[in-house]
Amino acid sequence: MAGQCGSDTYVYICTNILGGSFLNVWGYDVGSNSSANAFRYPNDVYDRIWGPLLFDNWIPIATNSTVYSSSNDNPYNLPDLVLKTAVKTHNASTPLSLYWSSPDSLSKYYVYFHFVEIEKLRAGQQRELTINLNDERNLIESVKLDYLNPRTIVQNYPPISGKQISFSIQAAKGTKRPPFLNALEFFQSIELPNKTSSIDDVEAIMDIKKMYNVTRNWQGDPCVPSEYLWDGLNCNDNHHPRIISLNLSSSNMTGEIAISFFNLKAMQSLDLSYNDLTGPLPEFLALLPNLNTFNVNGNKLTGSVLEALLQKFRDGKLILSVGENPDLCMSVPCKRKKKKEYVIPIIVSSIAAVLVLLFIFSALAICRRKRQGVDMVTKSNIKSKNQHYSYSEVVSITNNFKTIIGEGGFGKVYLGKLRNETQVAVKLLSTSSNQGYKEFRAEAQLVMIVHHRNLVSLVGYCDEGEKKALIYEYMANGNLHRHLSVTNRNVLTWNERLHIAVDAEHGL
């Protein structure tokens, strides 16, 4: 049996060797018949292994009386089978001695002596003992035993070592009852290569476990040993390891985000997605110095996303995921409900008007072409009063199609530059799509007959067999999608968005 020192569930005292472990070499049921078999659980609730130990010069004794083995003063909870047997010597002047041969002289050991007086002594009599280890030191000045009351004497620091380890139990000076022993245990001290986790992190993660009733197999040290990290977390390699990532996704967490997360100062990644967390995002999240990934998708959070978190997101210092929180706003202050009252209907009506106008212009273009006897499916040349460019000029303008700035329904869009250094956007028709050609022709017909200050202007075109392109003025400030993105430093207000929708409607 091995137990980690400092564990709340480990009853053996490991003072002065924190960061190590005890390896149970053997437990001896002293006084038990030497022919008896060793036993463990279920006879021992701690599953310690007990073997019989009885020498010829020892006098075995036993009792059928009830021994009160479990108490606050003695938490070792020894089995009755162990406590109801013992040995003693023939008289008070004869010590009870035992020798242990170690595999090597460097191993370090601790010994636990278990006593319970099972002999009913006459009134006024009491057994009193001293214990000597390796003829080096006494464990205790003396130990007095009371009837049916267990006592455990623990060897103090430092541990004992050597090729042969010995101990001697003697009657205290001036007493007449012979030395006595019920059981003993040998433990080898094992120094682990890793130290314990940071105490601040241990306290924080235990608070989180308790508050959210985390049902994962979180036992022992969260980071040490590294082969047995707690499920869902990772730690660094510091002298006292610290938690650097924590994944509690889909863990049935409820309530608000606890302050205990703030105490995980080394945290780099925190995933709390798809739980039932409520309340606002706490301000301390922006103060975690190393946090670079934060995911709270799929919760019931309210209020506004902290501006400090958004700024880190815009600066590329934080991967921020806050989607699927219906009542969480992306701006400060949150005006979501007020805007819903009139902005959405206006935008929806604007989009509807745009679609109607597009339909009208498309119908006009089709009618015009039918009057001219032109088949819309036939790939005929495009006629325009705008400047015509050869395909070789298009190649030169786009620097051999070096920079792609977008992609439409009929082909890719390239950045170009005219001879006068004017930047342009060049839409090139893909030669592999008949449907793309139809879209290309429809757009060409529209921009040739419609002109408005809110519509991008056509600079020229290319029409050489299957090589076809439209050349527009270049919009240096990017497209509408970019300005509506939360990653944009200057997010458009709802008024600005409304004006854009109305202007687009007027243009169409």
Short mmCIF file of C-alpha atoms in Angstrom, two decimals:
data_model
loop_
_atom_site.label_atom_id
_atom_site.label_comp_id
_atom_site.label_asym_id
_atom_site.label_seq_id
_atom_site.Cartn_x
_atom_site.Cartn_y
_atom_site.Cartn_z
CA MET A 1 0.00 0.00 0.00
CA ALA A 2 1.30 3.45 -0.89
CA GLY A 3 -0.13 6.77 0.26
CA GLN A 4 0.80 10.32 -0.62
CA CYS A 5 1.80 12.40 2.36
CA GLY A 6 -0.42 15.39 2.96
CA SER A 7 -3.52 13.76 1.49
CA ASP A 8 -6.76 14.41 3.36
CA THR A 9 -7.72 10.75 2.94
CA TYR A 10 -4.41 9.33 4.21
CA VAL A 11 -4.37 8.67 7.97
CA TYR A 12 -0.64 8.15 8.43
CA ILE A 13 1.40 11.14 9.52
CA CYS A 14 4.09 12.17 7.03
CA THR A 15 5.49 15.24 8.77
CA ASN A 16 8.79 16.54 7.29
CA ILE A 17 8.59 14.43 4.12
CA LEU A 18 5.83 16.30 2.29
CA GLY A 19 6.19 15.71 -1.42
CA GLY A 20 7.02 12.03 -0.85
CA SER A 21 5.11 8.82 -0.32
CA PHE A 22 5.05 5.87 2.05
CA LEU A 23 5.40 2.34 0.69
CA ASN A 24 3.95 -0.21 3.08
CA VAL A 25 6.61 -2.92 3.38
CA TRP A 26 4.51 -5.10 5.67
CA GLY A 27 2.07 -5.08 8.57
CA TYR A 28 2.50 -7.62 11.35
CA ASP A 29 -0.33 -9.09 13.42
CA VAL A 30 1.81 -9.82 16.48
CA GLY A 31 0.69 -12.77 18.60
CA SER A 32 -1.37 -14.40 15.86
CA ASN A 33 -0.75 -18.07 15.19
CA SER A 34 2.16 -18.36 12.76
CA SER A 35 0.19 -20.85 10.67
CA ALA A 36 -2.61 -18.34 10.08
CA ASN A 37 -2.99 -16.74 6.67
CA ALA A 38 -2.39 -13.07 5.98
CA PHE A 39 -5.57 -11.01 5.61
CA ARG A 40 -6.67 -7.65 4.24
CA TYR A 41 -10.00 -6.13 3.02
CA PRO A 42 -12.82 -6.71 3.97
CA ASN A 43 -11.36 -7.45 7.41
CA ASP A 44 -9.39 -4.19 7.14
CA VAL A 45 -11.35 -1.20 5.83
CA TYR A 46 -8.07 0.41 4.64
CA ASP A 47 -7.01 -2.78 2.81
CA ARG A 48 -3.74 -3.08 4.71
CA ILE A 49 -2.06 -6.48 4.51
CA TRP A 50 -1.49 -8.18 7.87
CA GLY A 51 0.65 -11.26 8.31
CA PRO A 52 1.14 -13.34 11.51
CA LEU A 53 4.27 -12.83 13.65
CA LEU A 54 5.11 -15.00 16.67
CA PHE A 55 8.51 -16.17 17.97
CA ASP A 56 9.17 -19.03 20.38
CA ASN A 57 10.44 -16.81 23.20
CA TRP A 58 7.30 -14.64 23.09
CA ILE A 59 4.19 -15.35 25.13
CA PRO A 60 0.98 -14.95 23.07
CA ILE A 61 -2.14 -13.55 24.70
CA ALA A 62 -5.64 -12.89 23.36
CA THR A 63 -9.01 -11.53 24.44
CA ASN A 64 -12.65 -11.78 23.40
CA SER A 65 -13.51 -8.37 24.83
CA THR A 66 -14.58 -5.53 22.54
CA VAL A 67 -11.79 -3.13 21.63
CA TYR A 68 -12.80 0.42 20.70
CA SER A 69 -10.46 0.70 17.74
CA SER A 70 -11.77 3.89 16.08
CA SER A 71 -11.70 7.27 17.77
CA ASN A 72 -10.53 10.82 17.15
CA ASP A 73 -7.42 10.10 19.24
CA ASN A 74 -6.58 7.02 17.17
CA PRO A 75 -7.83 7.24 13.56
CA TYR A 76 -5.98 4.16 12.30
CA ASN A 77 -9.06 1.98 12.67
CA LEU A 78 -7.13 -1.23 13.14
CA PRO A 79 -9.00 -4.54 12.58
CA ASP A 80 -10.27 -6.39 15.66
CA LEU A 81 -8.28 -9.44 14.56
CA VAL A 82 -5.11 -7.43 15.06
CA LEU A 83 -6.03 -5.76 18.32
CA LYS A 84 -7.34 -8.84 20.11
CA THR A 85 -3.95 -10.61 19.98
CA ALA A 86 -0.60 -9.58 21.45
CA VAL A 87 2.68 -10.89 22.83
CA LYS A 88 4.70 -10.23 25.97
CA THR A 89 7.97 -11.43 27.45
CA HIS A 90 8.37 -13.61 30.52
CA ASN A 91 9.19 -10.77 32.89
CA ALA A 92 9.72 -7.02 33.13
CA SER A 93 13.50 -7.33 32.86
CA THR A 94 13.40 -9.07 29.47
CA PRO A 95 13.00 -6.71 26.48
CA LEU A 96 10.83 -7.52 23.50
CA SER A 97 13.26 -7.25 20.57
CA LEU A 98 12.88 -7.58 16.83
CA TYR A 99 15.26 -7.23 13.88
CA TRP A 100 14.55 -6.26 10.28
CA SER A 101 17.00 -6.86 7.38
CA SER A 102 16.86 -4.12 4.77
CA PRO A 103 17.66 -4.81 1.08
CA ASP A 104 20.20 -1.96 1.21
CA SER A 105 21.70 0.46 3.68
CA LEU A 106 20.35 3.60 1.99
CA SER A 107 16.62 2.95 2.19
CA LYS A 108 14.78 5.00 4.79
CA TYR A 109 12.05 3.55 7.01
CA TYR A 110 9.38 4.60 9.47
CA VAL A 111 7.85 2.23 12.02
CA TYR A 112 4.35 2.42 13.58
CA PHE A 113 3.79 0.57 16.89
CA HIS A 114 0.22 -0.36 17.81
CA PHE A 115 -0.72 -1.14 21.41
CA VAL A 116 -3.90 -1.98 23.32
CA GLU A 117 -3.92 -3.42 26.83
CA ILE A 118 -5.93 -6.65 26.60
CA GLU A 119 -4.86 -8.11 29.96
CA LYS A 120 -7.12 -7.27 32.87
CA LEU A 121 -4.61 -6.05 35.48
CA ARG A 122 -5.22 -5.70 39.19
CA ALA A 123 -6.30 -2.36 40.56
CA GLY A 124 -3.43 0.10 40.74
CA GLN A 125 -1.36 -1.71 38.12
CA GLN A 126 -0.57 -0.23 34.68
CA ARG A 127 1.77 -1.23 31.92
CA GLU A 128 4.33 1.45 31.01
CA LEU A 129 6.84 1.00 28.18
CA THR A 130 9.78 2.64 26.41
CA ILE A 131 10.75 2.08 22.74
CA ASN A 132 14.30 2.24 21.39
CA LEU A 133 15.16 2.26 17.67
CA ASN A 134 18.49 0.91 16.36
CA ASP A 135 20.06 1.60 19.77
CA GLU A 136 20.10 5.24 18.61
CA ARG A 137 17.17 6.96 20.26
CA ASN A 138 14.00 6.48 22.23
CA LEU A 139 10.76 7.23 20.38
CA ILE A 140 9.02 8.49 23.48
CA GLU A 141 9.89 9.00 27.11
CA SER A 142 7.34 6.34 28.01
CA VAL A 143 3.89 5.14 26.95
CA LYS A 144 1.20 4.11 29.44
CA LEU A 145 -1.50 1.68 28.32
CA ASP A 146 -5.12 1.68 29.44
CA TYR A 147 -7.38 -1.34 29.29
CA LEU A 148 -8.95 -1.88 25.81
CA ASN A 149 -7.88 1.62 24.71
CA PRO A 150 -5.67 1.56 21.54
CA ARG A 151 -2.48 3.63 21.33
CA THR A 152 -0.27 4.13 18.27
CA ILE A 153 3.28 5.38 18.65
CA VAL A 154 4.70 6.97 15.50
CA GLN A 155 8.41 7.13 14.82
CA ASN A 156 9.40 10.77 14.44
CA TYR A 157 11.80 12.36 11.96
CA PRO A 158 14.45 11.46 10.80
CA PRO A 159 13.77 7.97 9.40
CA ILE A 160 15.93 4.99 10.28
CA SER A 161 18.20 3.25 7.79
CA GLY A 162 20.91 0.59 7.58
CA LYS A 163 21.37 -3.01 6.52
CA GLN A 164 19.83 -4.22 9.79
CA ILE A 165 17.17 -2.32 11.69
CA SER A 166 16.32 -3.20 15.24
CA PHE A 167 13.94 -2.04 17.92
CA SER A 168 13.50 -2.91 21.54
CA ILE A 169 10.42 -2.48 23.76
CA GLN A 170 11.20 -2.45 27.44
CA ALA A 171 9.31 -2.03 30.68
CA ALA A 172 9.71 1.49 32.01
CA LYS A 173 12.11 1.85 34.91
CA GLY A 174 10.45 0.97 38.19
CA THR A 175 7.49 -0.91 36.64
CA LYS A 176 6.75 -4.61 37.01
CA ARG A 177 4.64 -5.47 33.94
CA PRO A 178 6.59 -7.08 31.05
CA PRO A 179 6.86 -5.35 27.64
CA PHE A 180 3.96 -5.89 25.29
CA LEU A 181 3.00 -5.41 21.60
CA ASN A 182 -0.12 -5.95 19.46
CA ALA A 183 0.99 -4.96 15.95
CA LEU A 184 3.53 -2.98 13.99
CA GLU A 185 3.96 -1.64 10.46
CA PHE A 186 7.06 -0.87 8.39
CA PHE A 187 6.94 1.91 5.81
CA GLN A 188 9.63 2.81 3.32
CA SER A 189 9.95 6.52 2.55
CA ILE A 190 9.85 7.18 -1.21
CA GLU A 191 10.90 10.63 -2.40
CA LEU A 192 8.95 11.56 -5.52
CA PRO A 193 10.73 13.39 -8.38
CA ASN A 194 7.94 15.98 -8.47
CA LYS A 195 6.92 18.45 -5.84
CA THR A 196 3.34 19.19 -4.97
CA SER A 197 1.18 21.61 -6.98
CA SER A 198 0.98 25.27 -6.06
CA ILE A 199 -1.10 25.53 -2.89
CA ASP A 200 -3.03 28.50 -4.34
CA ASP A 201 -4.05 26.45 -7.36
CA VAL A 202 -4.99 23.45 -5.22
CA GLU A 203 -7.25 25.57 -3.02
CA ALA A 204 -8.82 27.28 -6.05
CA ILE A 205 -9.55 24.08 -7.96
CA MET A 206 -10.97 22.41 -4.85
CA ASP A 207 -13.29 25.40 -4.35
CA ILE A 208 -14.40 25.09 -7.99
CA LYS A 209 -14.97 21.35 -7.56
CA LYS A 210 -17.12 21.96 -4.49
CA MET A 211 -19.08 24.96 -5.83
CA TYR A 212 -20.05 23.37 -9.15
CA ASN A 213 -20.26 19.80 -7.84
CA VAL A 214 -17.80 18.55 -10.44
CA THR A 215 -18.29 14.79 -10.72
CA ARG A 216 -15.04 13.95 -12.49
CA ASN A 217 -12.42 11.72 -10.85
CA TRP A 218 -10.60 14.59 -9.16
CA GLN A 219 -8.58 13.05 -6.32
CA GLY A 220 -5.13 13.68 -4.90
CA ASP A 221 -2.80 16.30 -6.34
CA PRO A 222 -4.20 17.92 -9.51
CA CYS A 223 -0.83 18.16 -11.31
CA VAL A 224 1.49 15.58 -9.73
CA PRO A 225 2.48 13.07 -10.92
CA SER A 226 2.16 14.30 -14.48
CA GLU A 227 1.01 10.87 -15.68
CA TYR A 228 -2.11 11.25 -13.54
CA LEU A 229 -3.24 14.80 -14.20
CA TRP A 230 -6.80 15.57 -13.27
CA ASP A 231 -9.23 15.14 -16.15
CA GLY A 232 -9.68 18.34 -18.14
CA LEU A 233 -6.61 20.29 -17.01
CA ASN A 234 -2.95 20.76 -17.91
CA CYS A 235 -0.10 22.07 -15.78
CA ASN A 236 3.30 23.66 -16.37
CA ASP A 237 6.65 22.25 -15.28
CA ASN A 238 7.39 24.68 -12.44
CA HIS A 239 9.00 23.54 -9.21
CA HIS A 240 5.46 23.70 -7.83
CA PRO A 241 3.36 23.03 -10.98
CA ARG A 242 0.53 25.44 -11.76
CA ILE A 243 -2.66 24.88 -13.75
CA ILE A 244 -2.41 26.48 -17.21
CA SER A 245 -5.56 25.14 -18.89
CA LEU A 246 -8.93 24.02 -17.61
CA ASN A 247 -11.70 22.47 -19.72
CA LEU A 248 -15.07 22.21 -17.95
CA SER A 249 -17.18 22.14 -21.11
CA SER A 250 -20.51 20.31 -20.75
CA SER A 251 -20.06 19.76 -17.01
CA ASN A 252 -23.60 20.76 -15.90
CA MET A 253 -22.28 23.86 -14.18
CA THR A 254 -24.86 26.34 -12.88
CA GLY A 255 -24.72 29.76 -11.25
CA GLU A 256 -22.31 32.60 -11.87
CA ILE A 257 -18.60 32.40 -12.77
CA ALA A 258 -16.84 32.05 -9.40
CA ILE A 259 -14.02 34.26 -8.13
CA SER A 260 -12.00 31.06 -7.58
CA PHE A 261 -11.08 31.09 -11.28
CA PHE A 262 -9.24 34.36 -10.65
CA ASN A 263 -6.89 32.57 -8.25
CA LEU A 264 -5.59 30.38 -11.09
CA LYS A 265 -3.06 33.07 -12.01
CA ALA A 266 -1.14 30.96 -14.52
CA MET A 267 -4.28 30.08 -16.48
CA GLN A 268 -3.85 30.38 -20.25
CA SER A 269 -6.96 28.59 -21.53
CA LEU A 270 -10.39 28.40 -19.87
CA ASP A 271 -13.31 26.53 -21.48
CA LEU A 272 -16.69 26.85 -19.72
CA SER A 273 -18.79 26.26 -22.82
CA TYR A 274 -22.17 24.53 -22.97
CA ASN A 275 -23.14 24.73 -19.31
CA ASP A 276 -25.93 26.70 -17.61
CA LEU A 277 -23.84 29.58 -16.29
CA THR A 278 -25.77 32.80 -15.60
CA GLY A 279 -25.06 36.40 -14.67
CA PRO A 280 -22.56 38.82 -16.21
CA LEU A 281 -18.98 38.13 -17.20
CA PRO A 282 -16.95 39.12 -14.09
CA GLU A 283 -14.34 41.85 -14.45
CA PHE A 284 -11.56 39.70 -13.01
CA LEU A 285 -11.45 37.69 -16.27
CA ALA A 286 -9.73 40.64 -17.96
CA LEU A 287 -7.14 40.70 -15.16
CA LEU A 288 -5.89 37.15 -15.61
CA PRO A 289 -2.39 37.97 -16.92
CA ASN A 290 -1.83 34.87 -19.05
CA LEU A 291 -5.32 34.13 -20.36
CA ASN A 292 -5.21 33.78 -24.17
CA THR A 293 -8.24 31.52 -24.83
CA PHE A 294 -11.67 31.98 -23.25
CA ASN A 295 -14.78 30.04 -24.32
CA VAL A 296 -18.24 30.51 -22.79
CA ASN A 297 -20.33 29.49 -25.80
CA GLY A 298 -23.74 27.99 -25.10
CA ASN A 299 -24.53 29.41 -21.65
CA LYS A 300 -27.14 31.86 -20.27
CA LEU A 301 -24.88 34.81 -19.55
CA THR A 302 -26.28 38.34 -19.45
CA GLY A 303 -25.05 41.92 -19.66
CA SER A 304 -22.24 43.09 -21.94
CA VAL A 305 -18.93 41.54 -22.91
CA LEU A 306 -16.18 43.38 -21.06
CA GLU A 307 -14.53 46.05 -23.20
CA ALA A 308 -11.14 44.93 -21.89
CA LEU A 309 -11.77 41.41 -23.24
CA LEU A 310 -12.95 42.80 -26.59
CA GLN A 311 -9.83 44.94 -26.83
CA LYS A 312 -7.59 41.94 -26.21
CA PHE A 313 -9.58 40.10 -28.88
CA ARG A 314 -9.10 42.94 -31.39
CA ASP A 315 -5.39 43.09 -30.58
CA GLY A 316 -5.02 39.37 -31.30
CA LYS A 317 -4.10 38.57 -27.69
CA LEU A 318 -7.23 36.58 -26.85
CA ILE A 319 -9.30 33.94 -28.63
CA LEU A 320 -12.77 34.91 -27.41
CA SER A 321 -15.87 32.72 -27.90
CA VAL A 322 -19.10 34.10 -26.44
CA GLY A 323 -21.74 32.86 -28.90
CA GLU A 324 -25.07 31.20 -28.11
CA ASN A 325 -25.73 33.44 -25.12
CA PRO A 326 -29.03 35.10 -26.18
CA ASP A 327 -28.90 37.86 -23.56
CA LEU A 328 -25.20 38.72 -23.82
CA CYS A 329 -24.40 41.96 -25.68
CA MET A 330 -21.25 42.69 -27.66
CA SER A 331 -21.29 46.42 -26.82
CA VAL A 332 -21.32 48.68 -23.78
CA PRO A 333 -23.89 49.79 -22.78
CA CYS A 334 -26.22 47.02 -23.90
CA LYS A 335 -29.16 48.42 -25.91
CA ARG A 336 -30.26 45.21 -27.56
CA LYS A 337 -33.95 45.38 -26.66
CA LYS A 338 -34.40 49.02 -27.65
CA LYS A 339 -32.85 48.47 -31.04
CA LYS A 340 -35.02 45.47 -31.73
CA GLU A 341 -38.10 47.67 -31.64
CA TYR A 342 -37.38 49.60 -34.83
CA VAL A 343 -34.05 48.73 -36.42
CA ILE A 344 -34.84 45.18 -37.47
CA PRO A 345 -38.19 46.04 -39.17
CA ILE A 346 -36.53 48.88 -41.09
CA ILE A 347 -33.63 46.69 -42.21
CA VAL A 348 -35.98 43.86 -43.20
CA SER A 349 -38.14 46.28 -45.22
CA SER A 350 -35.01 47.74 -46.81
CA ILE A 351 -33.78 44.30 -47.84
CA ALA A 352 -37.22 43.51 -49.27
CA ALA A 353 -37.16 46.76 -51.28
CA VAL A 354 -33.68 45.90 -52.56
CA LEU A 355 -34.86 42.50 -53.75
CA VAL A 356 -37.89 44.06 -55.52
CA LEU A 357 -35.68 46.61 -57.30
CA LEU A 358 -33.23 43.90 -58.34
CA PHE A 359 -36.11 41.95 -59.82
CA ILE A 360 -37.33 45.04 -61.73
CA PHE A 361 -33.92 45.84 -63.17
CA SER A 362 -33.38 42.21 -64.15
CA ALA A 363 -36.77 42.13 -65.90
CA LEU A 364 -35.97 45.38 -67.78
CA ALA A 365 -32.64 44.01 -68.90
CA ILE A 366 -34.22 40.78 -70.11
CA CYS A 367 -36.96 42.60 -72.01
CA ARG A 368 -34.42 44.91 -73.61
CA ARG A 369 -32.32 41.99 -74.79
CA LYS A 370 -35.38 40.16 -76.12
CA ARG A 371 -36.34 43.25 -78.14
CA GLN A 372 -32.86 43.21 -79.63
CA GLY A 373 -33.25 39.50 -80.50
CA VAL A 374 -30.34 38.47 -78.31
CA ASP A 375 -30.34 35.05 -76.65
CA MET A 376 -29.28 35.38 -73.01
CA VAL A 377 -27.61 31.97 -73.07
CA THR A 378 -25.40 32.78 -76.07
CA LYS A 379 -21.94 34.05 -75.14
CA SER A 380 -21.84 37.16 -77.34
CA ASN A 381 -19.54 40.13 -76.97
CA ILE A 382 -20.25 42.83 -74.39
CA LYS A 383 -20.80 46.33 -75.77
CA SER A 384 -20.11 49.28 -73.49
CA LYS A 385 -19.21 52.92 -73.67
CA ASN A 386 -16.66 52.22 -70.88
CA GLN A 387 -13.03 51.73 -71.74
CA HIS A 388 -12.11 48.41 -73.29
CA TYR A 389 -8.98 46.57 -72.07
CA SER A 390 -7.22 43.67 -73.71
CA TYR A 391 -6.57 40.52 -71.73
CA SER A 392 -2.83 41.21 -71.73
CA GLU A 393 -3.58 44.61 -70.18
CA VAL A 394 -5.69 42.91 -67.50
CA VAL A 395 -2.75 40.61 -66.74
CA SER A 396 -0.50 43.64 -66.42
CA ILE A 397 -3.01 45.62 -64.31
CA THR A 398 -3.31 42.74 -61.78
CA ASN A 399 0.44 42.00 -61.80
CA ASN A 400 -0.31 38.53 -63.21
CA PHE A 401 -3.28 38.09 -60.82
CA LYS A 402 -1.04 38.35 -57.78
CA THR A 403 -3.45 39.56 -55.08
CA ILE A 404 -6.91 38.06 -54.52
CA ILE A 405 -9.20 40.39 -52.58
CA GLY A 406 -12.48 38.52 -52.92
CA GLU A 407 -14.53 35.97 -54.80
CA GLY A 408 -17.90 36.40 -56.48
CA GLY A 409 -20.46 34.04 -57.93
CA PHE A 410 -18.74 33.88 -61.30
CA GLY A 411 -15.06 34.17 -60.40
CA LYS A 412 -12.32 35.72 -58.27
CA VAL A 413 -11.64 39.41 -57.67
CA TYR A 414 -8.07 40.72 -57.94
CA LEU A 415 -6.40 43.94 -56.84
CA GLY A 416 -5.05 45.95 -59.77
CA LYS A 417 -3.40 49.25 -60.60
CA LEU A 418 -3.85 51.34 -63.77
CA ARG A 419 -1.07 53.24 -65.49
CA ASN A 420 -2.04 56.41 -63.63
CA GLU A 421 -1.53 54.52 -60.30
CA THR A 422 -5.30 54.31 -59.68
CA GLN A 423 -6.18 51.16 -57.78
CA VAL A 424 -8.98 49.03 -59.22
CA ALA A 425 -10.80 45.79 -58.47
CA VAL A 426 -10.81 43.30 -61.36
CA LYS A 427 -13.56 40.64 -61.51
CA LEU A 428 -12.39 37.81 -63.76
CA LEU A 429 -14.89 35.37 -65.29
CA SER A 430 -14.12 31.72 -64.56
CA THR A 431 -14.02 29.80 -67.86
CA SER A 432 -15.30 26.61 -66.24
CA SER A 433 -18.83 27.72 -65.27
CA ASN A 434 -21.75 28.41 -67.60
CA GLN A 435 -23.81 29.62 -64.66
CA GLY A 436 -20.95 31.98 -63.75
CA TYR A 437 -21.13 33.50 -67.23
CA LYS A 438 -24.85 34.21 -66.82
CA GLU A 439 -24.17 36.02 -63.52
CA PHE A 440 -21.31 37.89 -65.15
CA ARG A 441 -23.55 39.09 -68.04
CA ALA A 442 -26.35 40.12 -65.67
CA GLU A 443 -23.98 42.22 -63.58
CA ALA A 444 -22.40 43.75 -66.67
CA GLN A 445 -25.80 44.77 -68.08
CA LEU A 446 -26.84 46.39 -64.80
CA VAL A 447 -23.69 48.43 -64.15
CA MET A 448 -23.66 49.67 -67.76
CA ILE A 449 -27.12 51.21 -67.55
CA VAL A 450 -27.31 52.22 -63.86
CA HIS A 451 -25.25 55.00 -62.31
CA HIS A 452 -25.61 56.31 -58.77
CA ARG A 453 -23.34 57.87 -56.17
CA ASN A 454 -24.00 54.95 -53.81
CA LEU A 455 -23.01 52.30 -56.37
CA VAL A 456 -19.44 51.39 -57.25
CA SER A 457 -18.45 52.70 -60.69
CA LEU A 458 -17.40 50.56 -63.65
CA VAL A 459 -14.00 51.66 -64.98
CA GLY A 460 -13.75 49.30 -67.94
CA TYR A 461 -14.08 45.75 -69.20
CA CYS A 462 -12.29 43.00 -71.10
CA ASP A 463 -14.04 40.91 -73.79
CA GLU A 464 -11.72 38.59 -75.71
CA GLY A 465 -13.48 35.33 -76.49
CA GLU A 466 -13.65 33.41 -73.21
CA LYS A 467 -11.41 35.96 -71.46
CA LYS A 468 -13.85 38.38 -69.84
CA ALA A 469 -13.41 40.78 -66.92
CA LEU A 470 -15.07 43.78 -65.31
CA ILE A 471 -12.87 46.53 -63.85
CA TYR A 472 -14.34 48.57 -60.96
CA GLU A 473 -13.09 51.39 -58.81
CA TYR A 474 -11.36 49.97 -55.72
CA MET A 475 -12.96 50.47 -52.30
CA ALA A 476 -9.91 50.89 -50.05
CA ASN A 477 -11.88 50.74 -46.81
CA GLY A 478 -12.96 47.16 -47.34
CA ASN A 479 -16.36 45.54 -47.69
CA LEU A 480 -19.46 45.79 -45.53
CA HIS A 481 -18.81 42.41 -43.89
CA ARG A 482 -15.50 43.65 -42.54
CA HIS A 483 -17.09 46.74 -40.98
CA LEU A 484 -19.84 44.69 -39.36
CA SER A 485 -17.35 42.23 -37.82
CA VAL A 486 -16.68 42.42 -34.08
CA THR A 487 -12.95 42.22 -34.83
CA ASN A 488 -13.10 45.68 -36.44
CA ARG A 489 -11.78 48.37 -34.09
CA ASN A 490 -14.51 50.81 -35.15
CA VAL A 491 -17.67 48.75 -35.13
CA LEU A 492 -20.53 50.43 -37.00
CA THR A 493 -23.36 51.78 -34.91
CA TRP A 494 -26.92 50.80 -35.70
CA ASN A 495 -27.59 54.27 -37.19
CA GLU A 496 -24.64 53.85 -39.56
CA ARG A 497 -25.85 50.39 -40.55
CA LEU A 498 -29.32 51.76 -41.22
CA HIS A 499 -27.90 54.51 -43.44
CA ILE A 500 -25.89 51.94 -45.40
CA ALA A 501 -28.99 49.83 -45.99
CA VAL A 502 -31.00 52.87 -47.12
CA ASP A 503 -28.18 54.11 -49.39
CA ALA A 504 -27.85 50.65 -50.97
CA GLU A 505 -31.60 50.65 -51.56
CA HIS A 506 -31.41 54.08 -53.23
CA GLY A 507 -28.54 52.96 -55.39
CA LEU A 508 -30.38 49.89 -56.59
#
